[in-house]
Coordinates of C-alpha atoms in Angstrom, one line a residue:
M1 CA -23.6 -41.6 -40.6
M2 CA -26.4 -39.0 -40.9
Y3 CA -26.9 -39.2 -37.1
R4 CA -23.2 -38.5 -36.5
L5 CA -23.3 -35.5 -38.9
Q6 CA -26.4 -34.1 -37.1
R7 CA -24.7 -34.5 -33.7
S8 CA -21.5 -32.8 -35.0
R9 CA -23.5 -30.0 -36.5
A10 CA -25.4 -29.5 -33.2
A11 CA -22.1 -29.4 -31.3
V12 CA -20.6 -26.8 -33.6
L13 CA -23.7 -24.6 -33.3
A14 CA -23.7 -24.9 -29.5
L15 CA -19.9 -24.1 -29.2
P16 CA -20.3 -20.2 -29.2
L17 CA -22.9 -20.4 -26.5
L18 CA -20.7 -22.7 -24.4
L19 CA -17.8 -20.4 -24.8
T20 CA -19.8 -17.3 -23.8
L21 CA -21.4 -18.8 -20.7
P22 CA -18.2 -18.7 -18.5
A23 CA -17.5 -15.1 -19.7
C24 CA -21.0 -13.9 -18.8
G25 CA -20.6 -15.5 -15.4
K26 CA -17.3 -13.6 -14.8
D27 CA -18.8 -10.3 -16.0
D28 CA -21.8 -10.7 -13.7
K29 CA -19.6 -11.5 -10.8
K30 CA -17.3 -8.5 -11.5
A31 CA -20.3 -6.2 -11.8
D32 CA -21.6 -7.5 -8.4
E33 CA -18.2 -6.9 -6.9
D34 CA -18.0 -3.4 -8.3
T35 CA -21.5 -2.6 -6.9
K36 CA -20.5 -4.0 -3.6
T37 CA -17.3 -2.0 -3.5
E38 CA -19.1 1.2 -4.3
A39 CA -21.7 0.4 -1.6
E40 CA -18.9 -0.2 0.9
A41 CA -16.8 2.9 -0.1
P42 CA -17.1 5.5 2.7
K43 CA -19.2 8.5 1.7
V44 CA -17.4 11.8 1.9
E45 CA -19.2 14.1 4.3
K46 CA -20.1 17.5 2.9
K47 CA -18.5 20.3 4.9
D48 CA -19.6 23.8 5.7
P49 CA -17.7 26.4 3.6
A50 CA -16.8 28.1 6.9
T51 CA -14.3 25.3 7.4
L52 CA -12.2 26.6 4.5
F53 CA -11.1 29.4 6.9
T54 CA -8.8 28.0 9.5
G55 CA -6.3 29.2 12.1
D56 CA -6.0 32.5 14.0
K57 CA -4.2 34.1 11.0
V58 CA -4.4 33.8 7.3
T59 CA -3.9 30.2 6.3
M60 CA -4.4 28.5 2.9
A61 CA -7.7 26.6 2.6
P62 CA -7.1 23.0 3.6
V63 CA -8.4 21.8 0.2
Y64 CA -5.0 22.7 -1.3
G65 CA -3.3 20.2 0.9
A66 CA 0.5 20.4 0.7
I67 CA 0.5 22.8 -2.3
K68 CA 2.3 26.1 -1.6
L69 CA 2.5 29.3 -3.4
G70 CA 5.8 29.6 -5.4
M71 CA 5.9 26.0 -6.3
T72 CA 6.4 25.0 -9.9
Q73 CA 3.8 22.8 -11.6
E74 CA 6.0 19.8 -11.2
E75 CA 6.4 20.5 -7.5
A76 CA 2.7 21.1 -7.0
K77 CA 1.9 17.8 -8.8
A78 CA 4.3 16.0 -6.5
A79 CA 2.6 17.6 -3.5
M80 CA -0.9 16.7 -4.8
P81 CA -0.7 13.8 -7.4
E82 CA -4.4 14.1 -8.1
L83 CA -4.0 17.8 -9.2
P84 CA -5.7 18.0 -12.6
E85 CA -3.8 19.3 -15.6
D86 CA -5.9 22.4 -15.8
G87 CA -5.2 23.1 -12.1
T88 CA -8.8 23.1 -11.1
I89 CA -9.5 21.1 -8.0
K90 CA -12.9 19.5 -7.2
S91 CA -13.6 18.3 -3.7
E92 CA -16.5 16.0 -2.7
A93 CA -16.5 17.8 0.7
Y94 CA -17.4 21.0 -1.1
P95 CA -19.2 19.8 -4.3
E96 CA -20.4 23.3 -5.4
I97 CA -17.1 25.0 -5.2
W98 CA -14.3 25.1 -7.8
F99 CA -10.8 25.5 -6.3
N100 CA -8.4 27.2 -8.8
T101 CA -4.7 27.3 -9.0
D102 CA -2.9 29.8 -11.3
F103 CA 0.7 29.4 -12.5
D104 CA 2.5 32.4 -13.9
D105 CA 3.1 32.1 -17.6
E106 CA 6.7 33.4 -17.3
T107 CA 8.0 31.9 -14.1
K108 CA 5.8 28.8 -14.3
K109 CA 5.4 29.1 -10.5
L110 CA 2.1 29.1 -8.6
S111 CA 1.2 32.8 -8.1
R112 CA -2.3 32.5 -6.6
V113 CA -5.1 30.2 -5.6
Y114 CA -8.7 31.2 -5.4
F115 CA -12.3 30.1 -5.2
S116 CA -15.7 31.8 -5.1
L117 CA -18.3 32.1 -2.3
P118 CA -21.3 34.3 -1.6
K119 CA -19.6 37.6 -0.7
A120 CA -21.4 38.1 2.7
D121 CA -20.4 34.6 3.8
A122 CA -16.8 34.9 2.7
I123 CA -16.3 38.2 4.6
K124 CA -18.1 36.8 7.7
F125 CA -16.0 33.6 7.8
A126 CA -12.7 35.4 7.3
T127 CA -13.5 38.1 9.9
E128 CA -14.6 35.5 12.5
K129 CA -11.2 33.7 12.1
W130 CA -8.7 36.5 11.3
G131 CA -10.3 39.7 12.6
A132 CA -11.4 42.9 10.9
P133 CA -10.0 43.4 7.4
K134 CA -8.2 46.4 5.9
E135 CA -10.3 47.9 3.2
G136 CA -9.4 49.5 -0.1
T137 CA -10.0 49.3 -3.8
D138 CA -8.6 47.5 -6.8
L139 CA -9.6 48.8 -10.2
D140 CA -12.4 50.8 -8.5
K141 CA -13.8 47.6 -6.9
K142 CA -14.0 47.4 -3.1
V143 CA -11.7 44.9 -1.6
Q144 CA -11.0 43.5 1.9
W145 CA -7.6 42.3 2.8
W146 CA -6.2 40.1 5.6
F147 CA -2.4 39.6 6.2
N148 CA -0.2 37.0 7.8
P149 CA 3.3 38.6 7.9
D150 CA 5.0 35.6 9.5
D151 CA 4.1 33.4 6.6
K152 CA 4.1 36.2 4.0
L153 CA 0.6 35.2 3.0
R154 CA -2.4 37.5 2.3
V155 CA -6.0 37.0 1.2
S156 CA -8.3 39.4 -0.6
I157 CA -12.0 39.2 -1.0
A158 CA -13.5 41.1 -3.9
D159 CA -16.5 41.0 -6.2
S160 CA -16.5 38.2 -8.8
F161 CA -18.3 38.3 -12.1
T162 CA -21.4 36.8 -10.6
E163 CA -23.6 39.2 -8.6
G164 CA -23.4 38.5 -4.9
E165 CA -20.4 36.3 -5.3
A166 CA -16.8 37.1 -4.3
H167 CA -13.3 35.8 -5.2
V168 CA -11.4 34.6 -2.2
E169 CA -7.8 34.9 -3.4
F170 CA -4.6 33.9 -1.6
T171 CA -1.2 35.4 -2.7
S172 CA 2.3 35.8 -1.4
Y173 CA 3.7 39.1 -0.4
E174 CA 6.8 40.7 1.2
P175 CA 5.9 42.8 4.2
M176 CA 7.4 46.3 3.7
V177 CA 9.0 46.1 7.1
Q178 CA 10.9 43.1 6.0
L179 CA 11.7 44.4 2.6
L180 CA 13.3 47.5 4.2
G181 CA 14.7 45.8 7.3
E182 CA 16.1 47.3 10.4
G183 CA 19.0 49.7 10.7
K184 CA 20.2 52.0 8.0
E185 CA 20.8 49.4 5.3
I186 CA 18.1 48.0 3.1
A187 CA 17.3 44.4 4.0
F188 CA 17.6 42.9 0.5
E189 CA 21.1 44.3 0.0
K190 CA 22.4 43.4 3.5
D191 CA 24.9 40.8 2.3
A192 CA 25.9 42.6 -0.9
P193 CA 25.3 46.4 -1.3
L194 CA 24.1 47.0 -4.8
L195 CA 26.1 50.2 -5.6
G196 CA 29.3 49.2 -7.5
L197 CA 28.2 45.7 -8.4
T198 CA 28.7 44.3 -12.0
P199 CA 26.2 42.1 -13.8
A200 CA 28.4 39.1 -12.9
D201 CA 28.2 40.1 -9.3
L202 CA 24.4 40.2 -9.5
D203 CA 24.3 36.7 -11.0
A204 CA 26.4 35.4 -8.1
K205 CA 25.0 37.4 -5.2
Y206 CA 21.3 37.9 -6.2
A207 CA 20.6 34.6 -7.9
G208 CA 16.8 34.0 -8.1
F209 CA 16.0 37.7 -8.1
V210 CA 17.7 38.9 -11.3
K211 CA 15.4 39.6 -14.2
K212 CA 17.0 40.1 -17.6
E213 CA 15.2 41.4 -20.6
S214 CA 16.6 41.5 -24.1
E215 CA 16.1 44.3 -26.6
E216 CA 13.6 42.2 -28.5
E217 CA 11.7 41.4 -25.3
A218 CA 11.7 45.1 -24.3
K219 CA 10.3 46.0 -27.7
K220 CA 7.5 43.5 -27.3
S221 CA 6.7 44.7 -23.8
Q222 CA 6.4 48.3 -25.1
E223 CA 4.1 47.1 -27.9
D224 CA 1.9 45.4 -25.4
I225 CA 1.8 48.6 -23.2
A226 CA 1.0 50.7 -26.3
K227 CA -2.0 48.5 -27.1
L228 CA -3.4 49.0 -23.7
A229 CA -2.5 52.7 -23.4
P230 CA -1.7 54.3 -26.8
E231 CA -0.9 57.6 -25.1
A232 CA 2.1 56.0 -23.3
K233 CA 3.9 55.2 -26.5
A234 CA 5.3 58.8 -26.7
V235 CA 7.1 58.5 -23.4
L236 CA 8.4 54.9 -23.5
G237 CA 11.6 55.7 -25.3
K238 CA 13.8 53.4 -27.3
P239 CA 13.6 49.7 -26.2
S240 CA 16.9 48.3 -24.9
A241 CA 18.2 45.4 -23.0
S242 CA 18.0 45.7 -19.2
I243 CA 18.8 43.9 -15.9
D244 CA 16.7 44.5 -12.9
L245 CA 15.8 42.7 -9.6
E246 CA 12.3 41.4 -8.8
Y247 CA 10.9 40.8 -5.4
P248 CA 7.4 39.8 -4.3
P249 CA 4.8 42.6 -4.0
T250 CA 4.5 44.5 -0.7
E251 CA 1.2 44.7 1.1
W252 CA -0.7 46.9 -1.5
A253 CA 1.1 46.0 -4.7
K254 CA -0.5 43.4 -7.0
Y255 CA 2.2 41.5 -8.7
W256 CA 5.8 42.3 -7.7
T257 CA 8.3 44.8 -6.4
P258 CA 10.8 45.6 -9.2
V259 CA 14.2 47.2 -8.2
H260 CA 15.4 49.2 -11.2
L261 CA 19.2 49.5 -11.8
S262 CA 21.2 52.2 -13.5
W263 CA 24.7 51.5 -14.8
S264 CA 27.9 53.6 -15.1
D265 CA 30.1 53.7 -18.2
E266 CA 32.3 51.2 -16.3
G267 CA 29.4 48.7 -16.2
K268 CA 28.7 49.1 -12.4
I269 CA 25.5 49.9 -10.6
E270 CA 25.5 53.6 -9.8
R271 CA 21.9 54.0 -8.9
F272 CA 18.8 51.9 -8.0
W273 CA 15.2 52.6 -7.1
F274 CA 12.0 50.9 -6.2
G275 CA 8.5 51.8 -5.1
I276 CA 6.3 50.9 -2.2
E277 CA 2.6 51.2 -3.2
F278 CA -0.2 52.6 -1.2
E279 CA -2.8 53.5 -3.9
P280 CA -5.3 50.7 -3.1
H281 CA -5.3 51.6 0.6
P282 CA -4.7 55.4 1.0
P283 CA -4.0 55.3 4.8
A284 CA -0.9 53.3 4.0
K285 CA 0.7 56.5 2.5
D286 CA 1.4 58.0 5.9
E287 CA 2.2 54.6 7.4
I288 CA 5.0 54.0 4.8
F289 CA 6.5 57.5 5.2
A290 CA 6.5 57.1 9.0
L291 CA 8.3 53.8 8.5
L292 CA 10.9 55.5 6.4
K293 CA 11.5 58.2 9.0
K294 CA 11.8 55.6 11.7
K295 CA 14.5 53.8 9.6
W296 CA 16.5 56.8 8.4
G297 CA 15.4 59.8 10.6
E298 CA 13.9 63.1 9.6
P299 CA 14.5 63.9 5.9
K300 CA 15.7 67.2 4.4
E301 CA 13.1 68.6 2.1
E302 CA 14.1 69.8 -1.3
D303 CA 12.3 71.2 -4.4
D304 CA 12.3 69.0 -7.5
Y305 CA 10.8 71.0 -10.3
G306 CA 7.8 71.9 -8.2
D307 CA 7.6 68.5 -6.5
K308 CA 8.8 67.7 -3.0
L309 CA 11.9 65.6 -2.7
F310 CA 12.8 64.1 0.7
V311 CA 16.5 63.5 1.2
F312 CA 17.2 61.0 4.0
S313 CA 21.0 60.5 3.5
E314 CA 23.9 62.0 1.5
D315 CA 26.2 59.0 1.4
P316 CA 24.8 57.0 -0.1
R317 CA 22.3 59.6 -1.3
I318 CA 18.8 58.4 -0.5
E319 CA 15.9 60.3 -2.0
V320 CA 12.2 59.6 -1.6
K321 CA 9.5 61.1 -3.9
E322 CA 5.8 60.5 -4.1
D323 CA 4.6 59.0 -7.4
T324 CA 1.2 60.8 -7.6
I325 CA 0.2 58.8 -10.8
S326 CA 0.8 55.3 -9.6
G327 CA 0.2 56.0 -5.9
K328 CA 3.5 54.9 -4.3
W329 CA 6.6 56.2 -2.6
D330 CA 9.6 55.9 -4.9
I331 CA 13.0 55.3 -3.1
F332 CA 16.2 56.2 -4.9
V333 CA 19.7 55.2 -3.8
E334 CA 22.7 56.4 -5.6
V335 CA 26.5 57.0 -5.4
P336 CA 27.0 60.6 -4.0
E337 CA 28.3 63.2 -6.4
K338 CA 32.0 64.1 -5.9

């Protein structure tokens, strides 16, 4: 009896060990397989940063794959499933570079992609592929630009926060030649001239470009402006609801090209105006004016309270005036006076 009890006790004590032996064997086998898989996985070859610059015209760096500017976050995620939530891409081929994506807070669309490189290298690589840049400034910093008008894609290279480093930034733009178009009419109103349209007409014929701002939103916008420039508060006027159009920036604009609308008492557009910027690249001032003369002919010069006003047409009345503060040509189109 005692012998049987001792055997039973020994069996019970040995049971945990027996149960763990197969598991340990499986774990060891799995570890061996994982190690083997890692050893067999092909190593990603490191690439020269020069390979980020491709084609004979400005082209998005290949690291961004099928992602395109203007995509929503959902569309970008579908194009690149491995895109991290914070939008920062790491590539084993370029282990020391962080590739960034920036989605606009308001539109939720991809507005720019950028990465940093030693400045001298970035300029050298871009120039070798895309030719000499156009130079200018942005917030007093020297900037080089390259343009691809066919794909409406541009890249700028400017100093980053680290000495000797530069941001290489890709953004979309609307070439001013395409914004204005050929012939007498302005390209963006080719299918539906703006003068005389109602808000409902805009929603139907300019869908995707209409930007509406409520009185409350206008008030907040003015408060934000006043925080940055307190002196502007006196000239902002009373906030009110508005409807405008918004197009991509032209060559030298940073964010967009707004088309401002003025309404008659009958609720129809009686005047609109927009600007084409040249401030970052001063030589563009004469280039833009030459483009306007090519489109509408020689203007008639008038005096506007001491400033020059160039009248290109009487019906509709087309006026052009230099904005010496913002550095752009403002173009006004309105119903002629009767």
